[in-house]
PDB file of C-alpha atoms in Angstrom:
ATOM      1  CA  MET A   1     -17.451 -22.014  -0.505  1.00 64.00           C
ATOM      2  CA  ASN A   2     -16.140 -22.163  -4.220  1.00 86.00           C
ATOM      3  CA  GLN A   3     -13.208 -22.751  -4.922  1.00 90.00           C
ATOM      4  CA  SER A   4     -12.927 -20.110  -7.931  1.00 94.00           C
ATOM      5  CA  LEU A   5     -14.466 -17.281  -6.529  1.00 98.00           C
ATOM      6  CA  VAL A   6     -12.495 -13.830  -6.087  1.00 99.00           C
ATOM      7  CA  SER A   7     -13.664 -11.285  -3.655  1.00 99.00           C
ATOM      8  CA  ILE A   8     -12.291  -8.034  -5.234  1.00 99.00           C
ATOM      9  CA  ILE A   9     -12.562  -5.354  -2.199  1.00 99.00           C
ATOM     10  CA  VAL A  10     -12.538  -2.127  -3.222  1.00 98.00           C
ATOM     11  CA  PRO A  11     -12.269   1.016  -0.570  1.00 98.00           C
ATOM     12  CA  VAL A  12     -13.832   4.548  -2.283  1.00 97.00           C
ATOM     13  CA  LYS A  13     -15.055   8.008  -0.590  1.00 96.00           C
ATOM     14  CA  ASN A  14     -16.245  10.174  -3.277  1.00 95.00           C
ATOM     15  CA  ARG A  15     -14.670  10.292  -7.050  1.00 94.00           C
ATOM     16  CA  SER A  16     -17.658   8.946  -7.949  1.00 96.00           C
ATOM     17  CA  GLU A  17     -16.266   9.412 -12.178  1.00 96.00           C
ATOM     18  CA  LEU A  18     -13.516   7.402 -11.480  1.00 97.00           C
ATOM     19  CA  PHE A  19     -15.011   5.170  -9.481  1.00 97.00           C
ATOM     20  CA  VAL A  20     -17.564   4.117 -12.481  1.00 96.00           C
ATOM     21  CA  LYS A  21     -13.957   3.508 -14.899  1.00 96.00           C
ATOM     22  CA  ALA A  22     -12.562   1.505 -12.120  1.00 98.00           C
ATOM     23  CA  TYR A  23     -15.856  -0.336 -11.576  1.00 98.00           C
ATOM     24  CA  SER A  24     -16.262  -1.354 -15.025  1.00 97.00           C
ATOM     25  CA  SER A  25     -12.742  -2.963 -15.501  1.00 98.00           C
ATOM     26  CA  LEU A  26     -14.064  -5.337 -12.421  1.00 98.00           C
ATOM     27  CA  ILE A  27     -17.176  -6.325 -14.230  1.00 96.00           C
ATOM     28  CA  ALA A  28     -15.255  -7.015 -17.680  1.00 97.00           C
ATOM     29  CA  GLN A  29     -12.846  -9.795 -15.699  1.00 98.00           C
ATOM     30  CA  THR A  30     -12.838 -12.697 -18.007  1.00 98.00           C
ATOM     31  CA  HIS A  31     -12.876 -14.777 -14.909  1.00 98.00           C
ATOM     32  CA  ARG A  32     -16.149 -15.259 -13.092  1.00 97.00           C
ATOM     33  CA  PRO A  33     -17.490 -15.838 -10.507  1.00 97.00           C
ATOM     34  CA  VAL A  34     -16.229 -12.537  -8.892  1.00 98.00           C
ATOM     35  CA  GLU A  35     -17.710 -11.035  -5.085  1.00 98.00           C
ATOM     36  CA  ILE A  36     -17.640  -7.292  -5.443  1.00 98.00           C
ATOM     37  CA  ILE A  37     -17.098  -5.856  -1.955  1.00 98.00           C
ATOM     38  CA  VAL A  38     -17.457  -1.615  -2.423  1.00 98.00           C
ATOM     39  CA  VAL A  39     -16.830  -0.230   0.920  1.00 98.00           C
ATOM     40  CA  ASP A  40     -17.858   3.369   1.239  1.00 97.00           C
ATOM     41  CA  ASP A  41     -15.743   5.609   3.355  1.00 96.00           C
ATOM     42  CA  GLY A  42     -17.745   8.298   4.314  1.00 94.00           C
ATOM     43  CA  SER A  43     -18.922   9.981   0.763  1.00 95.00           C
ATOM     44  CA  SER A  44     -21.373  12.437   0.721  1.00 96.00           C
ATOM     45  CA  LYS A  45     -25.171  11.641  -0.412  1.00 96.00           C
ATOM     46  CA  GLU A  46     -24.937  13.279  -3.905  1.00 97.00           C
ATOM     47  CA  GLU A  47     -21.616  10.892  -4.422  1.00 97.00           C
ATOM     48  CA  PHE A  48     -22.681   7.602  -2.446  1.00 97.00           C
ATOM     49  CA  LEU A  49     -26.106   8.102  -4.963  1.00 97.00           C
ATOM     50  CA  LYS A  50     -23.863   8.142  -7.872  1.00 96.00           C
ATOM     51  CA  ILE A  51     -21.713   5.032  -6.744  1.00 97.00           C
ATOM     52  CA  ASN A  52     -24.351   3.353  -5.993  1.00 96.00           C
ATOM     53  CA  ASN A  53     -25.850   3.611  -9.108  1.00 95.00           C
ATOM     54  CA  ALA A  54     -23.056   2.398 -11.024  1.00 94.00           C
ATOM     55  CA  VAL A  55     -23.480  -1.054  -8.954  1.00 95.00           C
ATOM     56  CA  LYS A  56     -27.201  -1.307  -9.857  1.00 91.00           C
ATOM     57  CA  HIS A  57     -26.320  -1.169 -13.239  1.00 85.00           C
ATOM     58  CA  SER A  58     -24.467  -4.132 -12.706  1.00 84.00           C
ATOM     59  CA  GLU A  59     -26.892  -6.483 -11.078  1.00 83.00           C
ATOM     60  CA  LYS A  60     -27.529  -8.626 -14.462  1.00 84.00           C
ATOM     61  CA  GLU A  61     -23.804  -9.084 -14.930  1.00 88.00           C
ATOM     62  CA  PRO A  62     -23.772 -12.968 -14.680  1.00 91.00           C
ATOM     63  CA  GLU A  63     -21.706 -14.543 -11.904  1.00 95.00           C
ATOM     64  CA  VAL A  64     -20.742 -11.040 -10.671  1.00 95.00           C
ATOM     65  CA  PHE A  65     -22.065 -10.121  -6.944  1.00 95.00           C
ATOM     66  CA  THR A  66     -21.383  -6.630  -6.092  1.00 97.00           C
ATOM     67  CA  GLN A  67     -22.296  -5.387  -2.510  1.00 96.00           C
ATOM     68  CA  ILE A  68     -21.865  -2.125  -0.959  1.00 97.00           C
ATOM     69  CA  ILE A  69     -21.036  -1.755   3.168  1.00 97.00           C
ATOM     70  CA  ARG A  70     -20.888   1.722   4.530  1.00 94.00           C
ATOM     71  CA  ASN A  71     -17.858   2.743   6.594  1.00 90.00           C
ATOM     72  CA  THR A  72     -17.696   6.245   8.793  1.00 84.00           C
ATOM     73  CA  SER A  73     -14.976   7.386   7.378  1.00 82.00           C
ATOM     74  CA  LYS A  74     -11.961   5.593   9.141  1.00 89.00           C
ATOM     75  CA  GLY A  75      -9.687   5.035   6.152  1.00 93.00           C
ATOM     76  CA  ALA A  76      -8.710   2.868   3.134  1.00 95.00           C
ATOM     77  CA  ALA A  77      -6.345   0.232   5.724  1.00 97.00           C
ATOM     78  CA  SER A  78     -10.130   0.296   8.180  1.00 97.00           C
ATOM     79  CA  ALA A  79     -12.024   0.006   4.176  1.00 97.00           C
ATOM     80  CA  ARG A  80     -10.265  -3.044   3.168  1.00 98.00           C
ATOM     81  CA  ASN A  81     -10.250  -4.822   6.714  1.00 98.00           C
ATOM     82  CA  LEU A  82     -13.965  -4.527   6.722  1.00 98.00           C
ATOM     83  CA  GLY A  83     -14.197  -5.559   2.963  1.00 98.00           C
ATOM     84  CA  PHE A  84     -12.042  -8.520   3.993  1.00 99.00           C
ATOM     85  CA  LYS A  85     -14.273  -9.941   7.063  1.00 98.00           C
ATOM     86  CA  ASN A  86     -17.402  -9.469   4.951  1.00 98.00           C
ATOM     87  CA  SER A  87     -15.908 -11.632   2.063  1.00 98.00           C
ATOM     88  CA  ASN A  88     -16.843 -15.665   1.015  1.00 98.00           C
ATOM     89  CA  GLY A  89     -13.759 -15.776  -1.426  1.00 98.00           C
ATOM     90  CA  VAL A  90     -10.955 -17.900  -1.818  1.00 98.00           C
ATOM     91  CA  PHE A  91      -8.813 -15.505  -3.393  1.00 99.00           C
ATOM     92  CA  ILE A  92      -8.522 -11.751  -2.391  1.00 99.00           C
ATOM     93  CA  GLN A  93      -7.778  -8.692  -4.768  1.00 99.00           C
ATOM     94  CA  PHE A  94      -7.278  -5.479  -3.168  1.00 99.00           C
ATOM     95  CA  PHE A  95      -8.319  -2.090  -5.434  1.00 98.00           C
ATOM     96  CA  ASP A  96      -8.408   1.457  -5.416  1.00 97.00           C
ATOM     97  CA  SER A  97     -11.193   3.056  -6.518  1.00 97.00           C
ATOM     98  CA  ASP A  98      -8.849   5.173  -9.259  1.00 96.00           C
ATOM     99  CA  ASP A  99      -7.048   2.572 -10.906  1.00 98.00           C
ATOM    100  CA  ILE A 100      -7.764  -0.047 -13.815  1.00 98.00           C
ATOM    101  CA  LEU A 101      -7.927  -3.942 -14.005  1.00 99.00           C
ATOM    102  CA  LEU A 102      -7.191  -5.092 -17.227  1.00 99.00           C
ATOM    103  CA  PRO A 103      -9.650  -7.888 -18.160  1.00 98.00           C
ATOM    104  CA  GLN A 104      -7.626 -11.249 -18.351  1.00 98.00           C
ATOM    105  CA  LYS A 105      -5.806  -9.856 -14.532  1.00 99.00           C
ATOM    106  CA  LEU A 106      -7.511 -12.367 -12.191  1.00 99.00           C
ATOM    107  CA  GLU A 107      -7.447 -15.280 -14.750  1.00 98.00           C
ATOM    108  CA  ASN A 108      -4.148 -15.576 -15.185  1.00 98.00           C
ATOM    109  CA  GLU A 109      -2.989 -15.269 -11.918  1.00 99.00           C
ATOM    110  CA  ILE A 110      -5.666 -17.638 -10.238  1.00 98.00           C
ATOM    111  CA  ASN A 111      -4.417 -20.063 -12.907  1.00 98.00           C
ATOM    112  CA  ILE A 112      -0.485 -19.268 -11.591  1.00 98.00           C
ATOM    113  CA  LEU A 113      -2.186 -19.852  -8.156  1.00 98.00           C
ATOM    114  CA  LYS A 114      -4.000 -22.850  -8.808  1.00 97.00           C
ATOM    115  CA  LYS A 115      -0.964 -24.739 -10.557  1.00 98.00           C
ATOM    116  CA  ASP A 116       1.140 -24.193  -7.889  1.00 98.00           C
ATOM    117  CA  SER A 117      -0.792 -25.055  -4.145  1.00 97.00           C
ATOM    118  CA  THR A 118       2.733 -23.480  -2.642  1.00 98.00           C
ATOM    119  CA  LEU A 119       2.411 -19.852  -3.211  1.00 99.00           C
ATOM    120  CA  ASP A 120       0.465 -17.374  -1.116  1.00 99.00           C
ATOM    121  CA  PHE A 121      -0.018 -14.795  -3.809  1.00 99.00           C
ATOM    122  CA  VAL A 122       0.706 -14.059  -7.482  1.00 99.00           C
ATOM    123  CA  TYR A 123       1.625 -10.579  -8.711  1.00 99.00           C
ATOM    124  CA  SER A 124       1.541  -8.807 -11.986  1.00 98.00           C
ATOM    125  CA  ARG A 125       3.151  -5.181 -13.326  1.00 98.00           C
ATOM    126  CA  ALA A 126       0.951  -2.083 -13.076  1.00 98.00           C
ATOM    127  CA  GLN A 127       1.167   0.743 -15.853  1.00 98.00           C
ATOM    128  CA  TYR A 128       1.020   4.288 -14.908  1.00 98.00           C
ATOM    129  CA  ILE A 129      -1.567   6.346 -16.651  1.00 98.00           C
ATOM    130  CA  ASP A 130      -2.730  10.306 -15.983  1.00 96.00           C
ATOM    131  CA  GLU A 131      -5.909  12.167 -15.540  1.00 92.00           C
ATOM    132  CA  ASN A 132      -7.035  11.480 -18.740  1.00 93.00           C
ATOM    133  CA  ASP A 133      -6.210   7.987 -18.694  1.00 94.00           C
ATOM    134  CA  ALA A 134      -3.110   8.509 -20.914  1.00 97.00           C
ATOM    135  CA  LEU A 135      -0.547   6.130 -20.361  1.00 98.00           C
ATOM    136  CA  LEU A 136       3.177   6.902 -19.111  1.00 97.00           C
ATOM    137  CA  ASN A 137       6.322   5.225 -19.466  1.00 97.00           C
ATOM    138  CA  GLU A 138       6.362   3.909 -15.782  1.00 96.00           C
ATOM    139  CA  PHE A 139       5.485   0.801 -14.006  1.00 97.00           C
ATOM    140  CA  TRP A 140       5.080  -1.270 -10.503  1.00 97.00           C
ATOM    141  CA  GLY A 141       5.986  -4.848 -10.377  1.00 96.00           C
ATOM    142  CA  THR A 142       9.381  -4.893 -10.654  1.00 94.00           C
ATOM    143  CA  GLU A 143      10.896  -8.559  -9.643  1.00 95.00           C
ATOM    144  CA  LEU A 144      11.919  -9.203  -6.231  1.00 96.00           C
ATOM    145  CA  THR A 145      15.561  -9.420  -5.421  1.00 96.00           C
ATOM    146  CA  GLY A 146      16.078 -11.993  -2.723  1.00 95.00           C
ATOM    147  CA  THR A 147      18.137  -9.866  -0.772  1.00 96.00           C
ATOM    148  CA  SER A 148      17.464  -7.912   2.012  1.00 97.00           C
ATOM    149  CA  THR A 149      16.297  -4.792   0.100  1.00 97.00           C
ATOM    150  CA  ASP A 150      13.001  -6.917  -0.674  1.00 98.00           C
ATOM    151  CA  TYR A 151      12.677  -5.685   2.957  1.00 98.00           C
ATOM    152  CA  PHE A 152      13.378  -1.749   1.986  1.00 98.00           C
ATOM    153  CA  ASN A 153      12.319  -1.321  -1.736  1.00 97.00           C
ATOM    154  CA  LEU A 154       8.149  -1.351  -2.877  1.00 94.00           C
ATOM    155  CA  SER A 155       8.350  -3.707  -5.605  1.00 95.00           C
ATOM    156  CA  TYR A 156       4.049  -3.846  -6.349  1.00 96.00           C
ATOM    157  CA  GLN A 157       1.429  -1.537  -5.886  1.00 95.00           C
ATOM    158  CA  THR A 158      -2.446  -2.486  -4.322  1.00 96.00           C
ATOM    159  CA  MET A 159      -3.966  -3.628  -7.239  1.00 97.00           C
ATOM    160  CA  CYS A 160      -0.689  -6.072  -8.329  1.00 98.00           C
ATOM    161  CA  PRO A 161      -1.436  -8.920  -6.503  1.00 99.00           C
ATOM    162  CA  LEU A 162      -3.881 -11.628  -6.196  1.00 99.00           C
ATOM    163  CA  TYR A 163      -3.898 -13.445  -2.930  1.00 99.00           C
ATOM    164  CA  ARG A 164      -5.056 -16.736  -1.302  1.00 99.00           C
ATOM    165  CA  ARG A 165      -7.366 -16.017   1.180  1.00 99.00           C
ATOM    166  CA  SER A 166      -5.213 -18.435   3.705  1.00 98.00           C
ATOM    167  CA  ALA A 167      -2.029 -15.760   3.177  1.00 99.00           C
ATOM    168  CA  ILE A 168      -4.085 -12.876   4.689  1.00 99.00           C
ATOM    169  CA  GLU A 169      -4.992 -15.031   7.691  1.00 98.00           C
ATOM    170  CA  LYS A 170      -1.653 -16.295   8.472  1.00 98.00           C
ATOM    171  CA  TYR A 171       0.203 -12.291   7.645  1.00 98.00           C
ATOM    172  CA  GLY A 172      -2.027 -10.433   8.940  1.00 98.00           C
ATOM    173  CA  LEU A 173      -4.821  -7.635   7.647  1.00 99.00           C
ATOM    174  CA  TRP A 174      -3.991  -4.006   6.760  1.00 99.00           C
ATOM    175  CA  ASP A 175      -2.644  -1.642   9.612  1.00 98.00           C
ATOM    176  CA  GLU A 176      -5.408   0.678  10.573  1.00 97.00           C
ATOM    177  CA  ASP A 177      -3.196   2.876  12.633  1.00 96.00           C
ATOM    178  CA  LEU A 178      -1.021   4.382  10.003  1.00 97.00           C
ATOM    179  CA  LEU A 179      -2.346   7.214   8.300  1.00 95.00           C
ATOM    180  CA  ILE A 180       0.813   7.357   5.358  1.00 95.00           C
ATOM    181  CA  ASN A 181       3.081   4.064   3.500  1.00 95.00           C
ATOM    182  CA  GLN A 182       0.198   1.412   4.065  1.00 97.00           C
ATOM    183  CA  ASP A 183       0.636  -0.472   1.036  1.00 96.00           C
ATOM    184  CA  TRP A 184       4.330  -0.578   1.785  1.00 97.00           C
ATOM    185  CA  GLU A 185       4.179  -1.521   5.397  1.00 98.00           C
ATOM    186  CA  PHE A 186       1.577  -4.192   4.336  1.00 98.00           C
ATOM    187  CA  ASN A 187       3.590  -5.890   1.475  1.00 98.00           C
ATOM    188  CA  ILE A 188       6.726  -5.921   3.246  1.00 98.00           C
ATOM    189  CA  ARG A 189       5.470  -7.587   6.700  1.00 98.00           C
ATOM    190  CA  TYR A 190       3.810 -10.626   4.323  1.00 98.00           C
ATOM    191  CA  LEU A 191       7.557 -10.986   2.460  1.00 98.00           C
ATOM    192  CA  LEU A 192       9.151 -10.157   6.234  1.00 98.00           C
ATOM    193  CA  ARG A 193       6.649 -13.200   7.434  1.00 98.00           C
ATOM    194  CA  GLY A 194       8.043 -15.742   4.624  1.00 98.00           C
ATOM    195  CA  ALA A 195       5.119 -15.355   2.536  1.00 98.00           C
ATOM    196  CA  LYS A 196       5.960 -17.173  -1.088  1.00 98.00           C
ATOM    197  CA  CYS A 197       5.088 -15.185  -4.318  1.00 98.00           C
ATOM    198  CA  GLN A 198       5.503 -15.225  -8.456  1.00 98.00           C
ATOM    199  CA  SER A 199       6.078 -12.770 -10.469  1.00 98.00           C
ATOM    200  CA  LEU A 200       4.031 -12.448 -13.864  1.00 97.00           C
ATOM    201  CA  ASP A 201       6.004  -9.848 -16.318  1.00 97.00           C
ATOM    202  CA  LYS A 202       2.696  -8.591 -17.953  1.00 98.00           C
ATOM    203  CA  VAL A 203       0.875  -5.541 -17.519  1.00 98.00           C
ATOM    204  CA  HIS A 204      -2.748  -6.798 -15.733  1.00 99.00           C
ATOM    205  CA  SER A 205      -3.396  -3.061 -14.210  1.00 99.00           C
ATOM    206  CA  TYR A 206      -3.393   0.955 -14.582  1.00 98.00           C
ATOM    207  CA  PHE A 207      -2.200   2.591 -11.649  1.00 98.00           C
ATOM    208  CA  ARG A 208      -3.594   6.186 -11.930  1.00 97.00           C
ATOM    209  CA  VAL A 209      -1.512   9.279 -10.641  1.00 95.00           C
ATOM    210  CA  HIS A 210      -2.709  12.717  -9.846  1.00 89.00           C
ATOM    211  CA  LYS A 211      -1.239  16.197 -10.357  1.00 81.00           C
ATOM    212  CA  ALA A 212      -2.612  16.954  -6.880  1.00 59.00           C
ATOM    213  CA  GLY A 213      -0.408  14.859  -5.253  1.00 46.00           C
ATOM    214  CA  ASN A 214       2.949  15.928  -3.354  1.00 37.00           C
ATOM    215  CA  ILE A 215       4.935  13.735  -0.944  1.00 40.00           C
ATOM    216  CA  GLY A 216       7.333  16.840   0.321  1.00 47.00           C
ATOM    217  CA  LYS A 217       3.954  18.833   1.638  1.00 53.00           C
ATOM    218  CA  THR A 218       2.228  15.137   2.841  1.00 56.00           C
ATOM    219  CA  ASP A 219       5.358  14.574   4.894  1.00 68.00           C
ATOM    220  CA  ARG A 220       5.267  18.302   6.609  1.00 79.00           C
ATOM    221  CA  LYS A 221       1.526  17.504   8.737  1.00 90.00           C
ATOM    222  CA  PRO A 222       3.178  16.080  12.120  1.00 92.00           C
ATOM    223  CA  ASP A 223       0.740  13.295  11.997  1.00 95.00           C
ATOM    224  CA  ILE A 224       1.273  11.826   8.578  1.00 95.00           C
ATOM    225  CA  ILE A 225       5.469  11.950   9.230  1.00 96.00           C
ATOM    226  CA  TYR A 226       4.893  10.413  12.993  1.00 97.00           C
ATOM    227  CA  SER A 227       2.707   7.813  11.192  1.00 97.00           C
ATOM    228  CA  LYS A 228       5.994   7.311   8.835  1.00 97.00           C
ATOM    229  CA  PHE A 229       8.253   6.763  12.221  1.00 98.00           C
ATOM    230  CA  LEU A 230       5.833   4.465  13.169  1.00 98.00           C
ATOM    231  CA  GLY A 231       5.652   1.878  10.190  1.00 98.00           C
ATOM    232  CA  HIS A 232       9.440   2.277   9.560  1.00 98.00           C
ATOM    233  CA  LYS A 233       9.622   1.213  13.385  1.00 98.00           C
ATOM    234  CA  ARG A 234       7.446  -1.562  12.840  1.00 98.00           C
ATOM    235  CA  ILE A 235       8.895  -3.686  10.259  1.00 98.00           C
ATOM    236  CA  TYR A 236      12.881  -2.783  10.942  1.00 98.00           C
ATOM    237  CA  THR A 237      11.910  -3.439  14.684  1.00 98.00           C
ATOM    238  CA  GLU A 238      10.520  -7.184  13.047  1.00 98.00           C
ATOM    239  CA  ILE A 239      13.742  -6.790  11.002  1.00 98.00           C
ATOM    240  CA  ILE A 240      15.944  -7.383  13.397  1.00 97.00           C
ATOM    241  CA  GLU A 241      13.559  -9.908  15.813  1.00 97.00           C
ATOM    242  CA  LYS A 242      14.526 -12.067  12.463  1.00 97.00           C
ATOM    243  CA  LYS A 243      17.544 -11.824  11.887  1.00 96.00           C
ATOM    244  CA  LYS A 244      17.342 -10.347   8.500  1.00 96.00           C
ATOM    245  CA  ASP A 245      19.103  -7.484   8.401  1.00 95.00           C
ATOM    246  CA  ASP A 246      22.399  -6.944   6.942  1.00 96.00           C
ATOM    247  CA  SER A 247      24.769  -3.539   5.585  1.00 95.00           C
ATOM    248  CA  ILE A 248      22.528  -2.748   3.021  1.00 97.00           C
ATOM    249  CA  ILE A 249      19.678  -3.007   5.231  1.00 97.00           C
ATOM    250  CA  ASN A 250      20.868  -1.419   8.178  1.00 96.00           C
ATOM    251  CA  LYS A 251      22.439   1.859   6.048  1.00 94.00           C
ATOM    252  CA  LEU A 252      18.982   2.202   3.868  1.00 96.00           C
ATOM    253  CA  TYR A 253      16.807   2.319   7.000  1.00 97.00           C
ATOM    254  CA  LEU A 254      19.457   4.867   8.655  1.00 93.00           C
ATOM    255  CA  LYS A 255      19.037   7.023   5.770  1.00 90.00           C
ATOM    256  CA  ARG A 256      15.412   6.731   5.974  1.00 94.00           C
ATOM    257  CA  PHE A 257      14.801   7.221  10.349  1.00 94.00           C
ATOM    258  CA  ILE A 258      17.425  10.277   9.772  1.00 89.00           C
ATOM    259  CA  TYR A 259      15.216  11.683   6.999  1.00 90.00           C
ATOM    260  CA  ILE A 260      11.943  11.444   9.254  1.00 93.00           C
ATOM    261  CA  PHE A 261      13.500  12.919  12.590  1.00 90.00           C
ATOM    262  CA  LEU A 262      14.795  15.803  10.433  1.00 89.00           C
ATOM    263  CA  VAL A 263      11.084  16.659   9.231  1.00 90.00           C
ATOM    264  CA  THR A 264      10.155  15.632  12.802  1.00 92.00           C
ATOM    265  CA  ALA A 265      12.381  18.377  14.409  1.00 88.00           C
ATOM    266  CA  THR A 266      10.808  20.521  12.023  1.00 89.00           C
ATOM    267  CA  VAL A 267       7.253  19.725  12.570  1.00 91.00           C
ATOM    268  CA  GLY A 268       6.763  17.184  15.701  1.00 91.00           C
ATOM    269  CA  THR A 269       6.669  17.403  19.217  1.00 93.00           C
ATOM    270  CA  PRO A 270       9.425  17.231  21.521  1.00 91.00           C
ATOM    271  CA  GLN A 271       7.989  13.635  22.740  1.00 94.00           C
ATOM    272  CA  GLN A 272       7.932  13.022  19.048  1.00 95.00           C
ATOM    273  CA  ILE A 273      12.098  13.491  18.631  1.00 91.00           C
ATOM    274  CA  LYS A 274      12.859  12.576  21.935  1.00 91.00           C
ATOM    275  CA  GLU A 275      11.406   9.187  20.989  1.00 95.00           C
ATOM    276  CA  GLN A 276      12.732   8.923  17.391  1.00 94.00           C
ATOM    277  CA  GLU A 277      16.124  10.044  18.895  1.00 90.00           C
ATOM    278  CA  HIS A 278      16.028   7.240  21.411  1.00 91.00           C
ATOM    279  CA  PHE A 279      14.451   4.350  18.753  1.00 94.00           C
ATOM    280  CA  ILE A 280      17.832   5.348  16.248  1.00 93.00           C
ATOM    281  CA  ALA A 281      20.661   5.616  18.614  1.00 90.00           C
ATOM    282  CA  SER A 282      19.452   2.178  20.241  1.00 91.00           C
ATOM    283  CA  ASN A 283      19.209   0.077  17.144  1.00 93.00           C
ATOM    284  CA  PHE A 284      21.860   2.132  15.094  1.00 90.00           C
ATOM    285  CA  ASP A 285      25.651   3.467  16.097  1.00 78.00           C
ATOM    286  CA  GLY A 286      25.145   5.238  19.321  1.00 69.00           C
ATOM    287  CA  LYS A 287      27.264   7.774  18.536  1.00 68.00           C
ATOM    288  CA  ILE A 288      25.313   9.282  16.017  1.00 76.00           C
ATOM    289  CA  SER A 289      23.062  10.215  19.351  1.00 68.00           C
ATOM    290  CA  PHE A 290      25.374  13.593  19.250  1.00 61.00           C
ATOM    291  CA  PHE A 291      25.013  14.147  15.914  1.00 67.00           C
ATOM    292  CA  LEU A 292      21.119  14.348  16.192  1.00 73.00           C
ATOM    293  CA  SER A 293      21.210  16.399  19.292  1.00 67.00           C
ATOM    294  CA  LEU A 294      22.055  19.436  16.955  1.00 59.00           C
ATOM    295  CA  PHE A 295      19.196  18.466  14.494  1.00 64.00           C
ATOM    296  CA  ARG A 296      16.454  19.548  17.141  1.00 63.00           C
ATOM    297  CA  ASN A 297      17.014  23.115  16.019  1.00 61.00           C
ATOM    298  CA  LYS A 298      14.340  23.464  13.897  1.00 65.00           C
ATOM    299  CA  GLY A 299      16.243  26.109  11.702  1.00 66.00           C
ATOM    300  CA  ILE A 300      19.193  24.032  11.568  1.00 62.00           C
ATOM    301  CA  ALA A 301      17.064  20.784  10.833  1.00 68.00           C
ATOM    302  CA  ASP A 302      15.436  22.747   7.949  1.00 71.00           C
ATOM    303  CA  MET A 303      18.520  23.748   6.617  1.00 68.00           C
ATOM    304  CA  VAL A 304      20.167  19.926   6.631  1.00 70.00           C
ATOM    305  CA  LEU A 305      16.652  18.910   5.754  1.00 70.00           C
ATOM    306  CA  ARG A 306      16.954  20.544   1.999  1.00 72.00           C
ATOM    307  CA  LEU A 307      20.337  19.389   1.556  1.00 70.00           C
ATOM    308  CA  TYR A 308      19.097  15.755   2.708  1.00 65.00           C
ATOM    309  CA  LYS A 309      16.441  15.683   0.142  1.00 66.00           C
ATOM    310  CA  LEU A 310      18.655  17.541  -2.249  1.00 65.00           C
ATOM    311  CA  SER A 311      21.029  14.061  -2.042  1.00 64.00           C
ATOM    312  CA  GLY A 312      18.261  12.157  -2.841  1.00 59.00           C
ATOM    313  CA  ARG A 313      18.957  10.661   0.447  1.00 53.00           C
ATOM    314  CA  SER A 314      14.608  10.492   1.802  1.00 52.00           C
ATOM    315  CA  GLN A 315      13.817   8.460  -1.019  1.00 51.00           C
ATOM    316  CA  VAL A 316      10.186   8.044   1.048  1.00 46.00           C
ATOM    317  CA  PRO A 317       8.152   4.820  -0.216  1.00 46.00           C
ATOM    318  CA  LYS A 318       5.331   5.584  -2.406  1.00 41.00           C
TER     319      LYS A 318
END
């Protein structure tokens, strides 16, 4: 195995125009060799043809090896896992098909990993861009605090870290059960399990935001809000098991679980409502069960939810 080979794993479904821009940024990397694994997750025939043509045009790029794998609309987590299982790189770069890597991203981060063999991954900053590629004054890639809040706040996005392959093998693949907050669960889980990382205070990628995105509306879908509960339940349970909790992290998670419960009370099933009420009462102050019982009524829950959002307490992870 080439000790400098980077595998870049790119899930894609349609959006060929954005994929072409994203893919161009990968073959423009100053580091070589790179292996690009494009996992098509159910694109239309027309869109897949455009994606395939973009890949074909790069066949003469020196030390750039690209393969396309077909998946069957199983979601980004499944696509990333499939890409990893078909990869050969010593280093792993996960990457979304609408984002951009700046040319020296891989080179600079590999240099850091090679200098310190104890690091599991290194991450740099990402600047937001809009649908027209205009730079926005928002960033991912804040430095970790070294406190319990690192097990709650998402500090970096998918493309920010570069991992050692051994880290993925040690700390686990993406959770395919989750429909939302996959990045949040993946990154928090790694920190919880002891992954050692270093931050690089330099913008090395662009994170694209879309006008169509609306977290509030997405949350109102029953399967989405239950998935949000499931992801938070798994992480918080691991926090407790590893004795990483304190008053600060407990308060943050309690607020989050109450928000999820309120949404579930308006769109979820009685079984989901009961499950969440039991989990919250079992892991936090049992007295809260009385107040939660008042919110089972859809109308009351909806009213409280509006007040809750106005207070800024929901703070759903991106």
